[in-house]
CSV table of C-alpha atoms in Angstrom, one decimal:
chain,number,residue,atom,x,y,z
C,1,UNK,CA,-67.2,-76.7,83.0
C,2,UNK,CA,-65.9,-76.4,79.7
C,3,UNK,CA,-65.4,-72.5,80.3
C,4,UNK,CA,-62.6,-73.2,82.8
C,5,UNK,CA,-59.8,-72.1,80.8
C,6,UNK,CA,-57.4,-74.0,83.3
C,7,UNK,CA,-58.5,-77.2,81.5
C,8,UNK,CA,-57.0,-76.0,78.4
C,9,UNK,CA,-53.9,-75.3,79.3
C,10,UNK,CA,-52.1,-78.5,78.0
C,11,UNK,CA,-55.4,-79.9,75.9
C,12,UNK,CA,-57.1,-79.0,72.8
C,13,UNK,CA,-58.8,-75.5,72.3
C,14,UNK,CA,-62.2,-74.4,73.8
C,15,UNK,CA,-64.9,-75.4,71.7
C,16,UNK,CA,-65.3,-72.7,69.2
C,17,UNK,CA,-69.2,-72.5,69.2
C,18,UNK,CA,-72.2,-73.9,71.0
C,19,UNK,CA,-73.3,-75.3,67.8
C,20,UNK,CA,-69.8,-77.2,67.2
C,21,UNK,CA,-70.1,-78.3,70.6
C,22,UNK,CA,-73.8,-79.8,69.9
C,23,UNK,CA,-72.5,-81.5,67.0
C,24,UNK,CA,-69.7,-83.1,68.6
C,25,UNK,CA,-71.8,-84.4,71.3
C,26,UNK,CA,-74.4,-85.7,69.3
C,27,UNK,CA,-71.6,-87.9,67.4
C,28,UNK,CA,-70.2,-89.0,70.7
C,29,UNK,CA,-74.0,-89.9,71.7
C,30,UNK,CA,-74.2,-92.8,69.0
C,31,UNK,CA,-71.6,-94.6,71.3
C,32,UNK,CA,-70.0,-96.3,68.1
C,33,UNK,CA,-67.5,-95.3,65.6
C,34,UNK,CA,-69.0,-94.6,61.9
C,35,UNK,CA,-67.3,-97.9,61.0
C,36,UNK,CA,-68.4,-99.7,63.8
C,37,UNK,CA,-65.2,-100.7,65.0
C,38,UNK,CA,-64.9,-98.5,68.4
C,39,UNK,CA,-67.2,-98.0,71.1
C,40,UNK,CA,-67.3,-94.6,72.1
C,41,UNK,CA,-68.0,-94.5,76.0
C,42,UNK,CA,-68.7,-91.1,78.1
C,43,UNK,CA,-69.7,-90.5,81.8
C,44,UNK,CA,-69.8,-87.0,83.3
C,45,UNK,CA,-68.6,-86.6,86.8
C,46,UNK,CA,-71.1,-84.8,89.2
C,47,UNK,CA,-70.9,-84.0,92.7
C,48,UNK,CA,-73.1,-81.9,95.2
C,49,UNK,CA,-71.3,-78.8,93.8
C,50,UNK,CA,-72.4,-79.4,90.1
C,51,UNK,CA,-70.8,-80.8,87.1
C,52,UNK,CA,-66.8,-81.5,87.7
C,53,UNK,CA,-65.8,-83.0,84.4
C,54,UNK,CA,-66.1,-86.3,82.5
C,55,UNK,CA,-64.4,-89.5,82.0
C,56,UNK,CA,-64.3,-91.2,78.3
C,57,UNK,CA,-63.0,-94.3,76.4
C,58,UNK,CA,-62.5,-95.4,73.1
C,59,UNK,CA,-62.9,-99.3,73.0
C,60,UNK,CA,-61.0,-101.0,70.2
C,61,UNK,CA,-61.8,-104.7,68.9
C,62,UNK,CA,-58.7,-106.3,70.3
C,63,UNK,CA,-60.0,-105.6,74.1
C,64,UNK,CA,-57.8,-102.4,74.4
C,65,UNK,CA,-59.3,-99.1,75.1
C,66,UNK,CA,-57.9,-95.4,75.0
C,67,UNK,CA,-58.9,-93.2,78.3
C,68,UNK,CA,-59.2,-89.6,78.7
C,69,UNK,CA,-60.5,-87.4,81.3
C,70,UNK,CA,-61.1,-83.8,82.3
C,71,UNK,CA,-62.1,-82.0,85.5
C,72,UNK,CA,-62.8,-78.4,85.9
C,73,UNK,CA,-60.2,-76.7,88.1
C,74,UNK,CA,-62.3,-76.1,91.3
C,75,UNK,CA,-62.3,-79.9,91.5
C,76,UNK,CA,-58.3,-80.6,91.2
C,77,UNK,CA,-56.4,-82.1,94.2
C,78,UNK,CA,-59.5,-83.7,95.7
C,79,UNK,CA,-58.9,-87.2,94.6
C,80,UNK,CA,-61.9,-87.1,92.5
C,81,UNK,CA,-59.9,-87.8,89.1
C,82,UNK,CA,-58.8,-90.9,90.7
C,83,UNK,CA,-61.8,-92.1,92.2
C,84,UNK,CA,-63.8,-91.5,88.6
C,85,UNK,CA,-60.9,-93.1,86.4
C,86,UNK,CA,-60.8,-95.9,88.8
C,87,UNK,CA,-64.6,-96.5,88.1
C,88,UNK,CA,-64.2,-96.0,84.4
C,89,UNK,CA,-61.3,-99.0,84.4
C,90,UNK,CA,-63.7,-101.1,86.1
C,91,UNK,CA,-66.7,-100.8,84.2
C,92,UNK,CA,-64.3,-101.2,80.8
C,93,UNK,CA,-62.8,-104.4,82.5
C,94,UNK,CA,-66.0,-105.9,83.8
C,95,UNK,CA,-68.6,-104.7,81.5
C,96,UNK,CA,-67.0,-104.3,78.3
C,97,UNK,CA,-64.1,-106.9,78.4
C,98,UNK,CA,-61.1,-104.3,78.3
C,99,UNK,CA,-57.7,-105.9,78.8
C,100,UNK,CA,-55.4,-103.2,78.2
C,101,UNK,CA,-55.6,-99.5,78.8
C,102,UNK,CA,-53.7,-96.4,77.0
C,103,UNK,CA,-53.7,-92.7,77.8
C,104,UNK,CA,-52.0,-90.2,75.7
C,105,UNK,CA,-51.4,-86.7,77.2
C,106,UNK,CA,-49.4,-83.7,76.9
C,107,UNK,CA,-45.7,-84.4,78.0
C,108,UNK,CA,-45.7,-81.2,80.3
C,109,UNK,CA,-48.9,-82.0,81.9
C,110,UNK,CA,-47.2,-83.5,85.1
C,111,UNK,CA,-50.5,-83.4,87.0
C,112,UNK,CA,-52.0,-85.9,84.6
C,113,UNK,CA,-48.7,-87.9,84.5
C,114,UNK,CA,-49.0,-88.1,88.2
C,115,UNK,CA,-52.6,-89.3,88.2
C,116,UNK,CA,-51.6,-92.1,85.8
C,117,UNK,CA,-48.7,-93.2,87.8
C,118,UNK,CA,-50.6,-93.6,91.0
C,119,UNK,CA,-53.4,-95.7,89.2
C,120,UNK,CA,-50.8,-98.0,88.1
C,121,UNK,CA,-50.0,-96.7,84.3
C,122,UNK,CA,-46.2,-97.3,83.1
C,123,UNK,CA,-44.9,-95.4,80.1
C,124,UNK,CA,-45.6,-97.1,77.0
C,125,UNK,CA,-42.5,-98.7,75.0
C,126,UNK,CA,-41.5,-97.8,71.7
C,127,UNK,CA,-43.4,-100.2,69.9
C,128,UNK,CA,-46.7,-99.3,71.5
C,129,UNK,CA,-46.1,-95.6,70.6
C,130,UNK,CA,-45.3,-96.4,67.2
C,131,UNK,CA,-48.7,-97.8,66.7
C,132,UNK,CA,-50.4,-94.3,68.0
C,133,UNK,CA,-49.5,-91.3,65.2
C,134,UNK,CA,-48.8,-88.9,68.3
C,135,UNK,CA,-47.9,-85.3,68.2
C,136,UNK,CA,-44.2,-84.8,69.1
C,137,UNK,CA,-45.0,-83.1,72.5
C,138,UNK,CA,-47.5,-86.2,73.6
C,139,UNK,CA,-46.6,-89.0,75.9
C,140,UNK,CA,-48.3,-92.2,76.3
C,141,UNK,CA,-48.8,-94.3,79.3
C,142,UNK,CA,-50.4,-97.8,79.5
C,143,UNK,CA,-51.5,-100.6,81.9
C,144,UNK,CA,-53.4,-103.9,82.1
C,145,UNK,CA,-57.0,-103.5,83.0
């Protein structure tokens, strides 16, 4: 799944090595930031066809969470992203007490923007964006959980 070049069109670069990927995943397995202020939650998305992608969230002490999602291109356009993100949001709200959600993405990624809009996200206001340290080409959308 991580070898699909289409998923890197707008986000990050592919893992530089298998060793790097193992180290990154081991860090995420801790489910907590080194200082203990954030929960790191990750779920894989599996179908009968195999691994389709993942959803993840960083839960902050103020009951907010930043979400992210990646699906391999063969699974795009099937409604799987919306279903998976909705399931994650329910888990964040019901199990982890999250009340506010944010998603940061590359502004050129219209597919991601449309998904977030369908899920009830709106463009963040200036004050919400100012607190984030985003790249100039990034956008942020938010919604209540």
